[in-house]
CSV table of N, CA and C in Angstrom, one decimal:
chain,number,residue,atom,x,y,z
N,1,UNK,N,27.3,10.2,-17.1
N,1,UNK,CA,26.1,10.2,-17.8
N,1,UNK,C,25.0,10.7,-16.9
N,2,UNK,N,24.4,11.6,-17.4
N,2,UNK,CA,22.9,12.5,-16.7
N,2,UNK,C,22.3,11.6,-16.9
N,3,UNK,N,20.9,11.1,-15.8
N,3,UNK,CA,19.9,10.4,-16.0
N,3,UNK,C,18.9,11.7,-16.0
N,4,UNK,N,18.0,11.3,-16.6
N,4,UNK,CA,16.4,12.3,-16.8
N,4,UNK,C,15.7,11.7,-15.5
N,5,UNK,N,14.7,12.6,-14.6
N,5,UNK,CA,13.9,12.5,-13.6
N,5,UNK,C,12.8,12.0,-14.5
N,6,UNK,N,11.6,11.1,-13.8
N,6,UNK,CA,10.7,10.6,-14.1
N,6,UNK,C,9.6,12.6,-14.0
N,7,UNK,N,9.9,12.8,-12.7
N,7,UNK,CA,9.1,13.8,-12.2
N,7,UNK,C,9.5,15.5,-12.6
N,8,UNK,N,8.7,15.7,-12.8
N,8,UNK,CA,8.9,17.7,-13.0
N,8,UNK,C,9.6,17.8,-12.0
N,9,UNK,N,10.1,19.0,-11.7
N,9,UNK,CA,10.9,20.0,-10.6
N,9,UNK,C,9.8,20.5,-9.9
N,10,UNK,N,8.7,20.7,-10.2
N,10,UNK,CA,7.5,20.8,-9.6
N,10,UNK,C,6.9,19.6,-8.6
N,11,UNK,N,7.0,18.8,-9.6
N,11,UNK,CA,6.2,17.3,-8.5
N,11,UNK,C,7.3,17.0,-7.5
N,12,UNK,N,8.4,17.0,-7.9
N,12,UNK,CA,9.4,16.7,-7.4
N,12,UNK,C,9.4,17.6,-5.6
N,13,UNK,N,9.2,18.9,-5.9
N,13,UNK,CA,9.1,19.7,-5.2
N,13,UNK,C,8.0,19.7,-4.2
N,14,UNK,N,6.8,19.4,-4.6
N,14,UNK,CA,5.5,18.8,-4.1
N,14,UNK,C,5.7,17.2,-2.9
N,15,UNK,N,6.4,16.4,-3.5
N,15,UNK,CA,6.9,15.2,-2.5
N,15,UNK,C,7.4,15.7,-1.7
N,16,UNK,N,8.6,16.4,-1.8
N,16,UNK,CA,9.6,16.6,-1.0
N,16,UNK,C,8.8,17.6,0.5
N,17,UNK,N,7.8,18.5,-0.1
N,17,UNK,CA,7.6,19.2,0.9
N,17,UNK,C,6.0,18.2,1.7
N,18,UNK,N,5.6,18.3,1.5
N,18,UNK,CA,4.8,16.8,1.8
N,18,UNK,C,5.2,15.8,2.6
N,19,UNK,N,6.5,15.2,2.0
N,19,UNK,CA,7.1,14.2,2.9
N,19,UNK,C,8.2,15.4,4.1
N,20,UNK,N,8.5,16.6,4.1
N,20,UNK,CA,9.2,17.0,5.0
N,20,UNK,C,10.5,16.6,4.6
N,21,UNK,N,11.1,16.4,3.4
N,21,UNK,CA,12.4,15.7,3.1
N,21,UNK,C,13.4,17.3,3.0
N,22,UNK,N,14.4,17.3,2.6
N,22,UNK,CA,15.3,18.4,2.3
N,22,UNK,C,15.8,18.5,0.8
N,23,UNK,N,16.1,16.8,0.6
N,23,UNK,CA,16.1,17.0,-0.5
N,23,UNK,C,15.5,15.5,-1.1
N,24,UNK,N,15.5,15.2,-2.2
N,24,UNK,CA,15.3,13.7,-3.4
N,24,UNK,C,16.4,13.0,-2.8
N,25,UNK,N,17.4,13.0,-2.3
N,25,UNK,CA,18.4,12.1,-1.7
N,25,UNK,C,17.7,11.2,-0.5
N,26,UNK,N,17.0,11.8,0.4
N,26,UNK,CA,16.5,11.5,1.6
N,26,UNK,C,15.3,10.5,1.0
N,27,UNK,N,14.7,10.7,0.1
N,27,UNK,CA,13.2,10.0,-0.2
N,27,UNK,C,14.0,8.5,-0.5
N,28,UNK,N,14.8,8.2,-0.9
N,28,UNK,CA,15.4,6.7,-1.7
N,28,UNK,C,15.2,6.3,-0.1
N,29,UNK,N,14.8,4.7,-0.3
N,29,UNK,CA,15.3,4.3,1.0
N,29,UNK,C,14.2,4.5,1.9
N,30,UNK,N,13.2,5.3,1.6
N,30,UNK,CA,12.5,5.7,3.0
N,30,UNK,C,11.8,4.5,3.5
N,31,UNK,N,11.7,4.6,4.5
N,31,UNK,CA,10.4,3.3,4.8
N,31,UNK,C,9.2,4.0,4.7
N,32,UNK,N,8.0,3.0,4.2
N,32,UNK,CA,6.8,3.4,3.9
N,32,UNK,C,6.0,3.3,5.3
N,33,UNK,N,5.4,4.7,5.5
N,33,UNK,CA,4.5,4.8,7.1
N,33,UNK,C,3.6,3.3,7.0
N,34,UNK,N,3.4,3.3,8.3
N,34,UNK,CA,2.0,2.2,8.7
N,34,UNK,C,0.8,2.4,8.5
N,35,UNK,N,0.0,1.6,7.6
N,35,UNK,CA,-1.3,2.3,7.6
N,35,UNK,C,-2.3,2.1,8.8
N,36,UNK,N,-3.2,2.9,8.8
N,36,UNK,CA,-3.8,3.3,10.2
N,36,UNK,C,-4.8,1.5,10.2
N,37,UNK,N,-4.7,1.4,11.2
N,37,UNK,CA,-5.3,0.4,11.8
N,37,UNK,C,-6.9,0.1,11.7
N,38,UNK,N,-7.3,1.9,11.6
N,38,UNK,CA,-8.9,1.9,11.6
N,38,UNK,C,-9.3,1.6,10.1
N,39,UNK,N,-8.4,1.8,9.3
N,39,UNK,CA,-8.6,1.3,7.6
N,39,UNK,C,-8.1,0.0,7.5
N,40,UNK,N,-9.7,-0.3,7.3
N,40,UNK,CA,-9.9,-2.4,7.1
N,40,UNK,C,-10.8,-2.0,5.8
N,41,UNK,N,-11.2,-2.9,4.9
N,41,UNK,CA,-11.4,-3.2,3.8
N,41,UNK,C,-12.7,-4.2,4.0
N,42,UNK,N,-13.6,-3.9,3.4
N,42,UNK,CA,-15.0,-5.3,3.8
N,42,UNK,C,-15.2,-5.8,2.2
N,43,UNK,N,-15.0,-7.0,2.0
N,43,UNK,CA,-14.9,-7.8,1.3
N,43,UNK,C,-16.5,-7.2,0.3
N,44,UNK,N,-17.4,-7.7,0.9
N,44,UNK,CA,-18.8,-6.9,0.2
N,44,UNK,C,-18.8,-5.7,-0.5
N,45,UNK,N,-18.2,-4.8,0.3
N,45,UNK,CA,-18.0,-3.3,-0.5
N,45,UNK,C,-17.2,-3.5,-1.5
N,46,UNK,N,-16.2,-4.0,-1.7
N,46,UNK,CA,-15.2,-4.0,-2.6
N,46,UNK,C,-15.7,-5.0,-4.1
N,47,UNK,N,-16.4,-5.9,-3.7
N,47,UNK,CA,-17.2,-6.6,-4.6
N,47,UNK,C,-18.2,-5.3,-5.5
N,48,UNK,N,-19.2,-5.2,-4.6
N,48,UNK,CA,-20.1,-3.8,-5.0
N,48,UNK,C,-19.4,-2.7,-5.4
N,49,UNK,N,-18.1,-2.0,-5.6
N,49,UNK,CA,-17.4,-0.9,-6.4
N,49,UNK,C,-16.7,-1.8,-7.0
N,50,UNK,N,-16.3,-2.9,-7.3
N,50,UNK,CA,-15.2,-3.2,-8.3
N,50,UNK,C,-15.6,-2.8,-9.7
N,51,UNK,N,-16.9,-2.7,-10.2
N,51,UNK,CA,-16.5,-2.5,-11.3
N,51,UNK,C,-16.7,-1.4,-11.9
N,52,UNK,N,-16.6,-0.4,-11.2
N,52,UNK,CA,-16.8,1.0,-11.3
N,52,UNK,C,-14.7,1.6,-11.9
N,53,UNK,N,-14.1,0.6,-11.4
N,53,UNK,CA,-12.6,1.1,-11.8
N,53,UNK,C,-12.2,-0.4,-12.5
N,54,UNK,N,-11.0,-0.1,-12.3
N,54,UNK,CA,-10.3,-1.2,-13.4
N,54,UNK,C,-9.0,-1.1,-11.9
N,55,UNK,N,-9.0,-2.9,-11.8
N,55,UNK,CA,-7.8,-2.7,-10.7
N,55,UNK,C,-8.0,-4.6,-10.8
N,56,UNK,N,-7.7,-5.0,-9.6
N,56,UNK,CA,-7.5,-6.3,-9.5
N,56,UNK,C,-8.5,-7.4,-9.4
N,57,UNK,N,-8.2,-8.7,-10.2
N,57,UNK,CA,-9.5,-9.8,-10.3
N,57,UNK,C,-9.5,-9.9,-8.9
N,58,UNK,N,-8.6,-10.5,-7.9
N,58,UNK,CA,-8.5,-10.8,-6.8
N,58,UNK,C,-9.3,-10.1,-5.7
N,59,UNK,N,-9.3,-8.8,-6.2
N,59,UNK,CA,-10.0,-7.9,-5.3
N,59,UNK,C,-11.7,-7.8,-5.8
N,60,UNK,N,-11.7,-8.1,-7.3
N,60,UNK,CA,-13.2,-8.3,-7.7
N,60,UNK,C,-14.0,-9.3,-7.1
N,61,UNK,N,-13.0,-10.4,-7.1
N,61,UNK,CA,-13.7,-11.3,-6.7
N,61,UNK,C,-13.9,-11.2,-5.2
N,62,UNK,N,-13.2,-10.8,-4.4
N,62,UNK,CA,-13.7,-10.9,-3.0
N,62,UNK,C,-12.0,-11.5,-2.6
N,63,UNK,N,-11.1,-12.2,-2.8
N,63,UNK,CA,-9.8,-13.1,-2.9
N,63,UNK,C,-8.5,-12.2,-2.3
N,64,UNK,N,-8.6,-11.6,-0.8
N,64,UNK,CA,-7.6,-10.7,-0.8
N,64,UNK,C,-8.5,-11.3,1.5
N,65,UNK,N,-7.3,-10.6,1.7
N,65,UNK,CA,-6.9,-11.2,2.8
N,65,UNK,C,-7.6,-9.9,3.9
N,66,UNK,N,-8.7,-9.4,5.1
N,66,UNK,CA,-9.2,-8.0,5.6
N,66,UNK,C,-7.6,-8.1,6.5
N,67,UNK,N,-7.8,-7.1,7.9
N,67,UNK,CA,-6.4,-6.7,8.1
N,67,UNK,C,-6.4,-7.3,9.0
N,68,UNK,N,-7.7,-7.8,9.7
N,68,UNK,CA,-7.7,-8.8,10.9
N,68,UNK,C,-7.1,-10.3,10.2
N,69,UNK,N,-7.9,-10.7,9.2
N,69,UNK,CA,-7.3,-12.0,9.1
N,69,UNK,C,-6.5,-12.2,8.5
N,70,UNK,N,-5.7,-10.9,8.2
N,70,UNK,CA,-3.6,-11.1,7.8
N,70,UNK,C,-3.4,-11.3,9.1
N,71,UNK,N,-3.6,-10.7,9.9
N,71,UNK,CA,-3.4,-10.3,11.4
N,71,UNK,C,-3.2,-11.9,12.0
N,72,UNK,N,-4.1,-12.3,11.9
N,72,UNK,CA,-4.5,-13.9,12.8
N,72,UNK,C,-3.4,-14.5,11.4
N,73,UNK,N,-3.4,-14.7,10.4
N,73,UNK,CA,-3.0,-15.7,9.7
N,73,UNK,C,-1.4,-15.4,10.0
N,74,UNK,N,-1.0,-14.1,9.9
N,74,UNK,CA,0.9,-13.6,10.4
N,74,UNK,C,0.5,-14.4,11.9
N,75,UNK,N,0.0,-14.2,12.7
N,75,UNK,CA,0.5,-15.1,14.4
N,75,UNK,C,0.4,-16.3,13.8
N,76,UNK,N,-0.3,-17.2,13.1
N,76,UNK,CA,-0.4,-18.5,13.1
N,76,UNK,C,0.8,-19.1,12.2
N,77,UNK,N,1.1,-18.4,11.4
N,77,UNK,CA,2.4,-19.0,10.5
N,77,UNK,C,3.8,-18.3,11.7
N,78,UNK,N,3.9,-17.3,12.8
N,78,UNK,CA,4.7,-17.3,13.1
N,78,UNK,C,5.0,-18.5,14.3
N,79,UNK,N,4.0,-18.9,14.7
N,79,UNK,CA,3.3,-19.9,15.5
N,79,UNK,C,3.9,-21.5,15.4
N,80,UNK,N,4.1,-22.0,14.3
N,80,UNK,CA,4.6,-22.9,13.4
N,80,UNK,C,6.1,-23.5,13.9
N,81,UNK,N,6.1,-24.4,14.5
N,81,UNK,CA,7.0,-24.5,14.5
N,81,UNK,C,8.6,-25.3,13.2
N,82,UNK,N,9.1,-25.0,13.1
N,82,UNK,CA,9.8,-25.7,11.3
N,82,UNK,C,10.5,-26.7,12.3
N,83,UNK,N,11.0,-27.8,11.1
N,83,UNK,CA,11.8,-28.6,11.5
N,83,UNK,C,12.8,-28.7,11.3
């Protein structure tokens, strides 16, 4: 049985060369790059544009975690010792 692509032969084509792949076989599986370290998120700004789009209460509200204090909260739960 043929499955249908989500994507045109065009977009399809567009990924592929973008990501540097050879073909749609290589994209399955990929690991997703790291985001740059200099993109942090400030709780205030995100408040002040939330409602310009439509996306998450959590993020409206302020309720989301910047990348320092994932940062500190991942060492402190790795920190932990279990019993």
């Amino acid at each position: 049985m043929k499955t249908q692509s989500l994507l045109t032969q065009k977009s399809l084509q567009l990924i592929q060369d973008r990501l540097k792949a050879k073909d749609k076989t290589e994209l399955v599986n990929r690991d997703y790059d790291k985001t740059s370290s200099c993109v942090d998120f400030n709780r205030e700004d995100a408040k002040k544009y939330a409602n310009r789009n439509r996306g998450s209460v959590r993020i409206f509200r302020g309720n989301f975690y910047t990348r320092s204090e994932y940062e500190e909260f991942v060492e402190k739960a790795l920190a932990l010792e279990l019993p």
